[in-house]
Coordinates of C-alpha atoms in Angstrom, one line a residue:
M1 CA 97.1 100.1 78.6
S2 CA 97.2 104.0 79.2
D3 CA 95.7 106.5 77.1
F4 CA 98.4 108.9 77.7
S5 CA 101.4 106.7 76.9
G6 CA 104.4 108.8 76.3
M7 CA 102.4 111.9 78.5
E8 CA 102.9 110.0 81.8
D9 CA 105.2 112.7 83.1
L10 CA 103.3 115.9 81.6
L11 CA 99.9 114.0 83.0
Q12 CA 101.7 113.8 86.8
D13 CA 102.3 117.5 86.4
F14 CA 99.2 118.5 85.2
L15 CA 97.4 116.5 88.6
V16 CA 99.2 118.1 90.7
E17 CA 99.2 121.8 89.6
A18 CA 95.6 121.8 88.6
G19 CA 94.8 119.7 91.8
D20 CA 96.2 122.9 93.8
L21 CA 94.3 124.9 91.3
L22 CA 90.9 123.6 91.5
S23 CA 91.2 123.4 95.9
G24 CA 92.4 127.4 95.5
V25 CA 89.0 127.7 93.7
D26 CA 86.9 125.9 95.8
N27 CA 88.2 127.9 98.5
K28 CA 87.3 131.5 96.5
L29 CA 84.0 130.3 95.7
V30 CA 83.1 129.9 99.5
D31 CA 84.3 132.9 99.7
L32 CA 82.4 134.7 96.8
E33 CA 79.4 133.5 98.1
R34 CA 79.7 136.2 101.3
A35 CA 81.3 138.7 98.8
P36 CA 79.6 138.0 95.2
G37 CA 81.0 141.3 94.4
D38 CA 84.3 140.9 94.8
L39 CA 86.2 141.5 91.4
G40 CA 89.2 139.8 92.5
L41 CA 87.7 137.1 93.4
L42 CA 86.2 136.9 90.2
N43 CA 89.0 137.0 88.5
D44 CA 91.1 134.3 90.1
I45 CA 88.2 131.7 89.6
F46 CA 88.2 133.1 85.6
R47 CA 92.1 132.1 85.7
G48 CA 91.9 128.9 87.7
F49 CA 90.0 127.4 84.8
H50 CA 91.5 128.8 82.1
T51 CA 94.5 127.8 83.1
I52 CA 93.2 123.9 84.1
K53 CA 91.3 124.3 80.4
G54 CA 95.0 124.9 79.0
G55 CA 96.7 121.9 80.7
A56 CA 93.9 119.6 79.9
G57 CA 94.2 120.5 76.0
F58 CA 97.5 119.4 76.1
L59 CA 96.5 116.0 77.6
N60 CA 93.8 116.0 74.8
A61 CA 91.3 115.6 77.4
S62 CA 88.5 117.1 75.4
E63 CA 85.6 116.4 78.0
L64 CA 87.4 118.5 80.4
V65 CA 88.2 120.9 78.0
T66 CA 84.3 121.3 77.2
L67 CA 83.4 121.9 81.2
C68 CA 86.2 124.5 81.7
H69 CA 85.3 126.3 78.6
L70 CA 81.9 126.2 79.6
T71 CA 82.6 127.9 83.4
E72 CA 85.1 130.0 82.2
N73 CA 82.7 131.9 79.9
L74 CA 80.4 132.2 82.8
F75 CA 82.7 133.3 85.1
D76 CA 83.5 135.7 82.1
K77 CA 80.6 137.3 82.1
L78 CA 80.1 137.2 85.8
R79 CA 83.8 139.7 86.0
N80 CA 82.1 141.7 83.1
G81 CA 79.1 142.4 85.1
E82 CA 76.8 141.3 82.1
L83 CA 75.6 138.3 85.2
Q84 CA 75.3 138.7 88.7
V85 CA 76.2 136.1 91.3
T86 CA 73.0 134.1 92.7
P87 CA 72.4 131.1 94.3
E88 CA 71.5 129.5 91.1
N89 CA 74.8 130.0 89.5
M90 CA 76.3 128.9 92.5
D91 CA 75.0 125.6 92.8
V92 CA 75.8 125.1 88.7
I93 CA 79.5 126.3 89.5
L94 CA 80.1 124.1 92.4
A95 CA 78.8 121.3 90.7
S96 CA 80.6 122.0 87.6
T97 CA 84.0 122.1 90.2
G98 CA 82.8 118.8 91.8
A99 CA 82.7 117.4 88.2
V100 CA 86.2 118.5 87.0
R101 CA 87.3 116.6 90.4
D102 CA 85.8 113.8 89.2
M103 CA 87.6 113.7 85.7
F104 CA 91.0 114.2 87.7
G105 CA 89.9 110.8 89.1
Y106 CA 90.0 109.3 85.5
L107 CA 92.9 111.2 84.8
E108 CA 94.7 109.7 87.7
Q109 CA 93.9 106.1 86.3
G110 CA 95.5 107.1 83.4
V111 CA 92.0 107.5 81.5
Q112 CA 90.5 109.6 79.6
P113 CA 87.5 111.3 81.4
H114 CA 83.9 110.9 79.8
A115 CA 81.4 113.8 79.5
A116 CA 79.8 115.3 81.9
D117 CA 76.6 114.8 82.9
P118 CA 74.3 116.5 80.1
A119 CA 71.9 117.9 82.5
L120 CA 75.3 119.7 84.1
I121 CA 75.9 120.8 80.7
E122 CA 72.6 122.4 80.2
S123 CA 72.5 124.5 83.3
L124 CA 76.0 126.1 82.4
R125 CA 74.3 126.8 79.0
Q126 CA 71.4 128.5 80.4
A127 CA 73.4 130.4 83.2
I128 CA 75.7 131.6 80.4
A129 CA 72.6 132.9 78.8
G130 CA 71.1 134.5 81.6
T131 CA 67.9 131.8 81.7
L132 CA 68.6 129.8 84.3
S133 CA 65.9 128.2 86.6
T134 CA 65.7 128.1 90.0
A135 CA 65.7 124.3 89.5
P136 CA 67.6 122.8 87.2
A137 CA 65.8 119.6 85.4
P138 CA 67.3 116.4 86.8
A139 CA 69.7 114.5 84.8
P140 CA 68.2 112.1 82.2
A141 CA 68.4 108.4 82.0
V142 CA 70.0 107.8 79.0
A143 CA 73.6 108.4 80.1
P144 CA 77.1 108.2 77.8
A145 CA 79.0 105.1 77.7
A146 CA 80.8 104.2 80.9
A147 CA 83.3 101.6 80.0
P148 CA 86.9 102.7 80.3
A149 CA 88.0 101.6 76.9
A150 CA 85.3 104.9 75.7
S151 CA 86.0 106.9 78.4
V152 CA 85.5 110.0 76.4
A153 CA 84.1 108.1 73.4
T154 CA 81.6 110.6 72.2
A155 CA 82.3 111.1 68.5
A156 CA 83.0 108.4 66.5
A157 CA 86.3 108.5 63.6
P158 CA 85.0 108.3 60.4
D159 CA 85.9 104.4 59.7
G160 CA 84.1 103.9 62.7
Q161 CA 87.1 102.2 64.3
G162 CA 88.3 104.4 66.7
L163 CA 88.0 108.4 68.3
D164 CA 88.0 111.5 66.3
W165 CA 90.5 113.2 68.3
G166 CA 90.1 116.2 66.0
K167 CA 86.5 116.9 66.0
L168 CA 86.6 116.3 69.8
M169 CA 89.3 118.8 70.1
Q170 CA 87.5 121.1 67.8
V171 CA 84.2 120.9 69.8
A172 CA 86.1 121.2 72.9
I173 CA 87.5 124.7 71.9
A174 CA 84.5 126.1 70.2
P175 CA 82.9 129.3 71.9
A176 CA 80.8 128.0 74.6
E177 CA 77.3 129.4 73.0
T178 CA 78.1 127.3 70.1
V179 CA 79.0 124.1 71.1
P180 CA 77.1 121.1 69.6
A181 CA 75.7 118.0 71.4
V182 CA 78.3 115.4 70.9
V183 CA 76.9 111.7 70.7
A184 CA 77.9 108.3 70.3
T185 CA 77.5 106.4 66.9
S186 CA 76.7 103.3 69.0
A187 CA 73.7 102.3 70.9
P188 CA 73.5 104.8 74.2
V189 CA 73.7 103.0 77.5
I190 CA 71.1 103.0 79.3
V191 CA 71.7 103.6 83.3
E192 CA 69.4 103.8 85.9
A193 CA 69.1 107.2 87.3
E194 CA 69.7 107.6 91.2
P195 CA 67.3 109.5 93.2
A196 CA 67.8 112.4 94.2
P197 CA 68.8 113.6 97.9
V198 CA 66.5 115.3 100.2
A199 CA 68.4 118.2 101.2
A200 CA 67.3 121.3 103.2
A201 CA 69.8 123.7 100.4
P202 CA 67.4 125.5 98.2
A203 CA 68.3 124.7 94.6
P204 CA 70.2 121.5 94.6
A205 CA 73.2 121.1 92.2
P206 CA 72.4 118.7 89.1
K207 CA 73.3 115.3 90.0
R208 CA 75.3 112.8 87.6
A209 CA 73.0 110.1 86.6
D210 CA 75.9 108.0 85.1
K211 CA 77.8 106.0 87.5
P212 CA 81.9 105.9 87.0
P213 CA 83.0 102.7 85.9
A214 CA 85.8 100.5 87.7
A215 CA 88.7 101.8 86.5
G216 CA 87.3 105.3 87.0
P217 CA 87.8 107.7 90.3
R218 CA 89.7 105.6 92.9
R219 CA 87.5 105.0 95.9
D220 CA 89.0 106.3 99.4
S221 CA 89.8 102.9 100.3
E222 CA 91.7 102.6 96.8
K223 CA 93.4 105.5 96.9
T224 CA 97.1 105.2 96.7
R225 CA 99.7 107.7 98.2
D226 CA 101.2 110.7 96.5
N227 CA 104.8 110.3 96.9
S228 CA 106.1 113.3 94.9
I229 CA 107.0 116.4 96.9
R230 CA 107.6 120.1 96.3
V231 CA 110.8 121.5 97.6
D232 CA 112.0 124.8 97.7
T233 CA 115.6 125.1 95.5
A234 CA 117.0 127.5 98.5
R235 CA 116.7 124.1 101.1
L236 CA 118.1 121.8 98.2
D237 CA 121.2 124.3 97.9
Q238 CA 121.7 123.9 102.2
V239 CA 121.6 120.1 101.4
L240 CA 124.2 120.2 98.4
N241 CA 126.4 122.3 100.4
L242 CA 126.5 120.2 103.4
S243 CA 127.3 117.7 101.5
G244 CA 130.4 119.2 100.0
E245 CA 131.6 120.3 103.2
I246 CA 131.4 116.6 104.1
G247 CA 132.8 115.4 101.5
L248 CA 136.0 117.8 102.4
T249 CA 136.1 116.7 106.5
K250 CA 136.2 113.2 105.0
N251 CA 139.1 113.4 102.6
R252 CA 140.5 115.3 106.1
L253 CA 139.8 112.1 107.7
N254 CA 141.1 109.8 105.4
A255 CA 144.6 111.9 105.5
L256 CA 144.9 111.7 108.8
R257 CA 144.3 108.2 109.1
S258 CA 146.8 107.8 106.7
D259 CA 149.3 109.5 109.2
I260 CA 148.2 107.6 112.2
L261 CA 148.4 104.3 110.3
N262 CA 152.5 105.6 109.4
G263 CA 153.1 106.1 113.0
R264 CA 152.3 109.4 113.5
S265 CA 150.5 109.9 117.1
D266 CA 151.7 113.5 118.0
T267 CA 149.7 116.0 120.0
E268 CA 149.1 118.2 117.0
T269 CA 147.8 115.0 114.5
L270 CA 145.6 113.9 117.6
H271 CA 144.0 116.8 118.1
A272 CA 143.4 117.5 114.1
L273 CA 141.6 114.2 114.2
D274 CA 139.7 115.3 117.1
L275 CA 138.5 118.7 115.7
A276 CA 137.9 116.9 112.3
V277 CA 135.6 114.4 114.0
S278 CA 133.8 117.2 115.7
Q279 CA 133.1 118.7 112.4
L280 CA 131.7 115.8 111.0
D281 CA 129.4 115.6 114.1
L282 CA 128.2 118.8 113.5
L283 CA 127.8 118.7 110.0
V284 CA 126.0 115.6 110.2
S285 CA 123.9 116.8 112.3
D286 CA 123.2 119.9 110.1
L287 CA 122.4 118.0 106.8
Q288 CA 119.8 115.6 108.9
N289 CA 118.3 118.8 110.1
A290 CA 118.6 120.4 106.7
V291 CA 117.4 116.6 104.8
M292 CA 114.1 116.5 107.1
K293 CA 113.4 120.0 106.4
T294 CA 112.8 119.2 102.6
R295 CA 110.0 116.4 104.1
M296 CA 108.2 119.4 105.6
Q297 CA 105.1 121.1 103.8
P298 CA 102.6 123.8 104.9
I299 CA 99.7 122.5 106.3
G300 CA 97.9 125.1 104.3
R301 CA 97.8 122.5 101.3
L302 CA 96.3 120.3 103.5
F303 CA 93.5 122.9 104.9
Q304 CA 92.7 124.5 101.6
K305 CA 90.0 121.6 100.8
Y306 CA 87.9 122.1 104.1
P307 CA 86.1 125.2 103.5
R308 CA 83.9 123.7 100.5
I309 CA 83.2 120.7 102.5
A310 CA 82.0 122.5 105.7
R311 CA 80.4 124.8 103.2
D312 CA 78.0 121.8 101.6
L313 CA 77.6 120.4 104.6
A314 CA 76.4 123.2 106.8
R315 CA 74.0 124.4 103.4
S316 CA 72.9 120.6 103.3
L317 CA 71.8 121.1 107.1
G318 CA 70.4 124.5 106.7
K319 CA 72.9 126.3 109.3
D320 CA 75.0 129.1 108.4
V321 CA 78.6 128.3 109.1
E322 CA 81.8 129.8 108.6
L323 CA 84.8 127.9 108.8
V324 CA 87.8 130.2 109.8
L325 CA 91.7 129.2 109.2
A326 CA 94.7 129.8 110.8
G327 CA 98.1 129.2 110.8
E328 CA 98.3 127.8 107.3
E329 CA 102.1 128.6 107.1
T330 CA 103.1 125.4 109.6
E331 CA 104.9 123.6 108.6
I332 CA 104.2 119.5 109.0
D333 CA 106.2 116.0 107.7
K334 CA 104.7 115.3 104.1
T335 CA 104.0 111.8 105.0
M336 CA 101.7 112.8 107.8
I337 CA 99.5 115.1 105.6
E338 CA 97.5 112.2 103.9
D339 CA 97.0 110.7 106.9
L340 CA 95.8 114.0 109.0
S341 CA 92.9 114.4 106.2
D342 CA 90.4 111.9 107.3
P343 CA 90.5 112.7 110.5
I344 CA 90.2 116.3 110.1
I345 CA 87.3 115.9 107.9
H346 CA 85.3 114.0 110.7
L347 CA 86.1 116.7 113.0
I348 CA 84.9 119.6 110.7
R349 CA 81.7 117.4 110.3
N350 CA 81.5 116.6 113.6
A351 CA 81.8 120.3 114.7
V352 CA 79.3 121.6 111.9
D353 CA 76.5 118.6 112.5
H354 CA 76.6 118.1 116.2
G355 CA 78.5 121.1 117.8
V356 CA 76.9 124.1 115.7
E357 CA 73.1 124.7 117.0
E358 CA 70.5 125.0 114.5
T359 CA 69.9 129.4 113.7
Q360 CA 67.1 129.2 116.1
E361 CA 68.9 127.8 119.1
R362 CA 71.2 130.4 118.6
L363 CA 69.4 133.2 118.3
A364 CA 67.3 131.8 121.3
N365 CA 70.3 131.3 123.6
G366 CA 71.6 135.3 122.3
K367 CA 74.3 134.0 119.6
P368 CA 75.1 135.5 116.5
E369 CA 73.0 133.5 113.4
K370 CA 76.4 132.6 112.0
S371 CA 78.5 130.0 114.0
N372 CA 82.1 129.9 113.5
V373 CA 84.2 126.4 113.1
R374 CA 88.1 127.3 113.6
L375 CA 90.7 125.0 112.3
E376 CA 93.8 126.3 113.6
A377 CA 97.3 124.8 113.3
R378 CA 100.9 125.7 115.1
Q379 CA 104.2 124.9 116.5
E380 CA 104.3 124.0 120.4
G381 CA 108.3 122.9 120.7
D382 CA 109.1 119.6 119.0
H383 CA 105.1 119.1 118.5
I384 CA 102.3 120.6 115.7
V385 CA 99.1 121.0 117.5
I386 CA 95.9 121.1 115.1
L387 CA 92.6 122.8 116.8
V388 CA 89.1 122.4 115.5
A389 CA 87.0 124.5 117.5
D390 CA 83.2 125.1 117.5
D391 CA 81.4 128.1 119.3
G392 CA 78.4 125.8 119.5
R393 CA 76.4 124.1 122.5
G394 CA 79.1 122.2 124.3
M395 CA 79.2 118.6 125.5
N396 CA 77.5 117.6 128.3
A397 CA 79.4 115.0 130.4
E398 CA 76.2 113.8 132.3
K399 CA 74.5 112.9 129.0
L400 CA 77.4 111.2 127.1
R401 CA 77.9 108.9 130.7
A402 CA 74.2 108.2 130.4
K403 CA 74.5 107.3 126.9
A404 CA 77.2 104.8 127.0
V405 CA 75.7 103.1 130.0
A406 CA 72.2 102.5 128.0
K407 CA 74.5 101.6 125.0
G408 CA 76.2 99.2 127.0
L409 CA 79.3 100.7 126.5
I410 CA 80.3 101.0 130.3
T411 CA 78.8 100.0 133.6
D412 CA 77.0 102.1 136.2
E413 CA 79.8 101.8 138.4
E414 CA 82.6 103.2 135.6
A415 CA 80.1 106.0 135.1
N416 CA 80.2 107.0 138.7
T417 CA 83.6 107.0 138.8
M418 CA 84.6 109.3 135.3
D419 CA 85.5 112.7 135.6
E420 CA 84.3 115.4 133.0
R421 CA 87.6 114.5 130.8
Q422 CA 86.9 110.8 131.1
S423 CA 83.1 111.5 130.1
F424 CA 84.5 113.4 126.9
N425 CA 86.6 110.9 125.6
L426 CA 83.7 108.0 125.7
I427 CA 83.0 109.7 122.6
F428 CA 86.1 107.8 120.8
L429 CA 84.4 104.6 121.9
P430 CA 83.3 102.2 118.9
G431 CA 79.8 102.4 118.3
F432 CA 78.9 105.4 120.7
S433 CA 76.9 108.2 119.3
M434 CA 74.4 111.0 120.5
A435 CA 72.1 111.1 117.4
S436 CA 69.0 110.4 117.7
Q437 CA 68.1 109.1 114.3
I438 CA 70.8 107.9 111.3
S439 CA 71.5 110.1 108.7
D440 CA 74.3 110.4 105.6
V441 CA 75.9 112.7 107.8
S442 CA 76.0 110.8 111.3
G443 CA 74.2 108.4 113.8
R444 CA 76.3 104.9 112.9
G445 CA 78.8 105.1 116.0
V446 CA 81.5 105.5 113.3
G447 CA 83.9 108.1 112.7
M448 CA 85.2 109.0 116.1
D449 CA 87.2 106.0 116.8
V450 CA 88.9 106.1 113.7
V451 CA 89.7 109.2 114.3
R452 CA 91.7 108.8 117.6
T453 CA 93.2 105.5 115.7
N454 CA 94.4 107.5 112.9
I455 CA 96.1 110.2 115.1
Q456 CA 97.8 107.5 117.2
K457 CA 99.0 105.7 114.4
L458 CA 100.8 109.1 113.8
N459 CA 102.2 108.8 117.4
G460 CA 99.6 111.6 118.4
S461 CA 97.2 112.4 120.9
I462 CA 93.7 113.8 120.6
D463 CA 92.1 115.8 123.9
I464 CA 88.6 117.4 124.4
R465 CA 87.8 120.9 125.9
S466 CA 84.3 121.8 126.2
S467 CA 82.0 124.2 128.4
L468 CA 78.1 124.0 127.7
G469 CA 76.9 126.4 125.8
K470 CA 80.1 128.1 124.8
G471 CA 81.3 125.3 122.3
T472 CA 83.6 122.5 122.0
T473 CA 87.8 122.3 120.8
F474 CA 89.5 119.1 119.8
I475 CA 93.2 119.6 120.5
I476 CA 95.4 117.2 118.4
S477 CA 99.1 116.8 119.1
L478 CA 101.6 115.5 116.5
P479 CA 105.5 114.8 116.2
L480 CA 106.8 117.4 113.9
T481 CA 108.3 114.0 112.2
L482 CA 107.8 110.4 111.8
A483 CA 111.0 109.7 111.4
I484 CA 112.9 110.6 114.3
L485 CA 111.2 109.9 117.3
P486 CA 112.4 111.2 120.6
V487 CA 112.5 107.8 122.8
L488 CA 113.4 106.5 126.4
L489 CA 115.9 103.9 126.7
V490 CA 114.6 101.2 129.6
R491 CA 115.8 97.9 130.4
L492 CA 114.8 94.2 131.2
G493 CA 118.3 93.0 132.4
E494 CA 120.1 93.9 129.9
Q495 CA 118.0 93.9 127.0
P496 CA 117.2 97.4 126.1
F497 CA 113.1 98.9 124.6
A498 CA 113.0 102.3 123.6
V499 CA 109.2 103.6 124.6
P500 CA 108.3 107.0 123.3
L501 CA 109.2 109.9 125.0
S502 CA 106.0 111.7 124.5
M503 CA 104.3 109.5 126.7
V504 CA 106.9 109.7 129.8
R505 CA 105.8 111.9 132.4
E506 CA 108.6 111.1 135.0
I507 CA 110.7 108.1 136.3
L508 CA 110.2 107.4 140.1
P509 CA 112.0 104.4 142.1
I510 CA 109.9 101.7 143.4
E511 CA 110.1 101.3 146.9
S512 CA 108.4 97.9 148.2
A513 CA 106.7 99.9 151.2
E514 CA 105.0 102.1 148.9
V515 CA 103.3 99.2 146.6
Q516 CA 100.1 98.9 147.4
E517 CA 97.6 96.0 145.9
V518 CA 93.7 97.6 144.9
G519 CA 91.6 95.2 143.2
G520 CA 94.2 92.4 143.0
R521 CA 96.4 94.8 141.0
A522 CA 99.9 96.7 142.3
T523 CA 99.3 100.1 142.3
M524 CA 101.4 103.1 143.8
V525 CA 100.0 106.7 144.8
V526 CA 102.1 109.2 142.9
R527 CA 101.0 112.6 144.3
G528 CA 97.4 112.0 145.5
E529 CA 96.7 109.9 142.6
V530 CA 96.4 106.0 142.6
L531 CA 98.3 104.7 139.2
P532 CA 98.5 100.9 138.3
I533 CA 102.1 99.5 138.1
M534 CA 102.3 97.6 135.1
P535 CA 105.5 95.4 134.9
L536 CA 107.2 95.7 131.2
C537 CA 108.0 91.7 131.6
A538 CA 104.1 91.3 131.6
L539 CA 103.3 93.1 128.9
L540 CA 105.9 91.2 126.9
G541 CA 105.2 88.2 128.4
W542 CA 108.0 87.4 129.7
E543 CA 109.1 85.4 133.3
P544 CA 110.3 88.2 135.9
V545 CA 114.3 88.1 136.2
Q546 CA 114.3 90.2 139.2
A547 CA 112.3 92.6 141.3
P548 CA 111.7 95.9 139.3
A549 CA 113.5 99.2 140.6
Y550 CA 112.0 102.0 138.8
G551 CA 109.0 103.2 137.6
V552 CA 108.4 105.2 134.3
L553 CA 105.2 107.1 134.8
M554 CA 103.8 107.2 131.4
Q555 CA 100.5 108.9 130.3
S556 CA 98.1 108.4 127.4
A557 CA 95.1 110.2 126.0
E558 CA 93.3 107.2 128.1
Q559 CA 95.0 106.5 131.3
S560 CA 98.2 107.0 133.3
F561 CA 100.4 104.6 134.4
I562 CA 103.7 103.4 135.8
L563 CA 105.5 101.3 133.7
A564 CA 107.8 98.9 135.9
I565 CA 111.5 98.5 134.7
D566 CA 114.8 97.4 135.9
S567 CA 116.7 100.2 134.6
F568 CA 117.3 102.6 132.0
A569 CA 119.6 104.3 129.4
G570 CA 118.8 107.7 128.9
R571 CA 117.1 109.2 125.9
E572 CA 117.8 109.0 122.2
D573 CA 116.5 110.2 119.4
A574 CA 115.7 107.7 117.4
V575 CA 115.6 107.0 113.5
I576 CA 112.8 104.6 113.0
K577 CA 113.2 101.8 110.8
S578 CA 109.6 100.0 110.1
L579 CA 109.4 96.3 110.1
D580 CA 107.4 96.2 106.6
D581 CA 107.8 92.4 106.5
F582 CA 107.2 91.2 109.8
R583 CA 106.0 93.2 112.7
P584 CA 105.1 91.5 116.1
K585 CA 102.4 92.7 118.0
G586 CA 103.3 95.8 120.1
V587 CA 106.7 96.5 118.1
A588 CA 106.2 100.0 116.3
G589 CA 110.0 99.8 114.7
V590 CA 113.6 99.3 115.2
T591 CA 116.2 101.9 115.7
T592 CA 120.0 101.3 116.2
L593 CA 122.2 102.8 118.8
S594 CA 125.5 104.2 118.7
N595 CA 127.3 100.9 119.5
G596 CA 125.3 99.2 116.7
Q597 CA 122.5 97.5 119.2
I598 CA 119.2 97.2 117.3
V599 CA 116.6 98.0 120.1
L600 CA 113.0 97.3 119.6
I601 CA 110.9 100.4 119.9
L602 CA 107.6 99.4 122.0
D603 CA 104.0 100.4 120.8
M604 CA 102.8 100.8 124.2
K605 CA 99.1 101.2 123.2
E606 CA 99.2 98.2 121.5
L607 CA 101.0 96.1 124.6
L608 CA 98.3 97.9 126.9
G609 CA 95.4 96.6 124.6
A610 CA 96.5 92.9 124.4
L611 CA 97.0 92.8 128.3
G612 CA 93.8 93.9 128.6
D613 CA 92.0 91.5 126.2
G614 CA 93.7 88.4 127.9
R615 CA 96.4 87.7 125.4
G616 CA 99.0 88.3 127.8
G617 CA 101.1 90.5 125.8
V618 CA 103.8 89.6 123.0
S619 CA 105.6 86.0 123.2
R620 CA 109.6 86.0 123.8
R621 CA 110.4 84.2 120.6
N622 CA 108.1 86.5 118.4
L623 CA 109.9 89.4 120.0
L624 CA 113.4 88.6 119.6
A625 CA 114.1 85.5 118.4
D626 CA 112.4 85.6 115.0
L627 CA 114.2 89.1 114.6
G628 CA 117.2 87.3 115.6
L629 CA 118.0 89.7 118.4
G630 CA 119.4 87.1 120.9
Q631 CA 117.9 86.4 124.2
A632 CA 116.9 88.6 127.0
A633 CA 119.3 88.2 130.5

């Protein structure tokens, strides 16, 4: 049972608002390290903790109130000039924000958070008193009980049957200097303290000794999607107005329908019908665009958590790195924001760990000591482009090829035929890593292949530009939305299929005289480049009915090829309907044409993968019969 029965709506509102506030506080803390005397930043951070504390008080989240209250008191002294921002103070403050975020994890599970690490609480009190040492004492092995049923169980009720919430609230709102240590009346749980990590950063933040309970903060693999969305009321007003206009047009069409059924078919009636249909078409198009805009959110809400991540990683590696954000106002489909989070984290970690040089190396090469990693978003046509760029050492194509050969990922022959762009793409191979030793950050060959896979799942692509000694840029290109996908309709016989238009470069006729066999595979030369011909019927595992007449030149991040088809039917903006219960391999979804015909949207990367590993594509029965779509001609 939830600890917040009857307060579920209040809890969700708090988590959304407080989560945004805490992300903003994290970013301001990174800025505060660079400008410790900025009174505006100090005031903003103080107000952030104060607001979170107030919301936590409404939820009776006493331990969260206590932690925020202590941190707020520290910032009150910092902004009034009684204390100065020091590296030691910053370590404790950053540890405090991390503990607050941990407590949010408990709240998301409907569980009251347990007390913060006693070592952190003690460090906060010392910081407030101005007596904080340069190396805070490690957390003791005795930790608060971690059972979910007693998630904030630190004070027992007088009868010993429950929690004394009144006492907890009294403790939580008491002045920071007089907050007593609250202990459980039952025997404490002894938890083995985790060894402190060896870090390059001075004065490491206190580490929690207790491990979260099973019902505590959710792991990455267990997290659920946030289905809520914030929408500007002006956009909702536009949707409402368009809905009203469509209603009026519908009434007009009903009246005209009655007139026609009653025998009126004069020119004036038919003209009025034509105007009404045209108006309805325009209104529906406007409504569709307006609804799509309600799904769009500023990407800055995703970007705001990265400065803290980059700062912490750079400090642990002993590097001086500043993450520069640009294009935060660029809007992207809400459903894509969560799926982009992990890939961008991987790229930023890669830039800080691998891309950026050590300080001595930068100085020796005439570079400034501080390195920049740039995270930028912008809209280009119907796509969103995200850049992660560093001013580091750049990538060496020759070394990449040699490493891939040494690991057995490619052969010497393949390495000799690779150009620079193909060599850079080797880092996306599973198991590839240039790290000489395994660390907490890198070296296991896991990460970049996941980045590309996740980007491709969003119908996007990722490319690399790099220059030795100058830096590396990762370029992610994504559609504006996943709800509508521009496609090219192609045919095998009379059966239409849809392929993503983002992969299509051009359509060419296939002349038998121009087809040449190279290495046992049919190819064509297009502007001096030899490209393999991939018959769509072969990708689907079908028997060819006729010789293909057209080829669609398609390009993905890995390769370019010609998709051989019988004919094509033009371009469509497909409204994608996913196949949740049954999804044949090679099918990304379905869409419905204007004539009511159901068309399969093909996942070309998956089809090519099936052909490459010898599975021979997708069977006709799985692809059409099981979906009840009939047989191809």
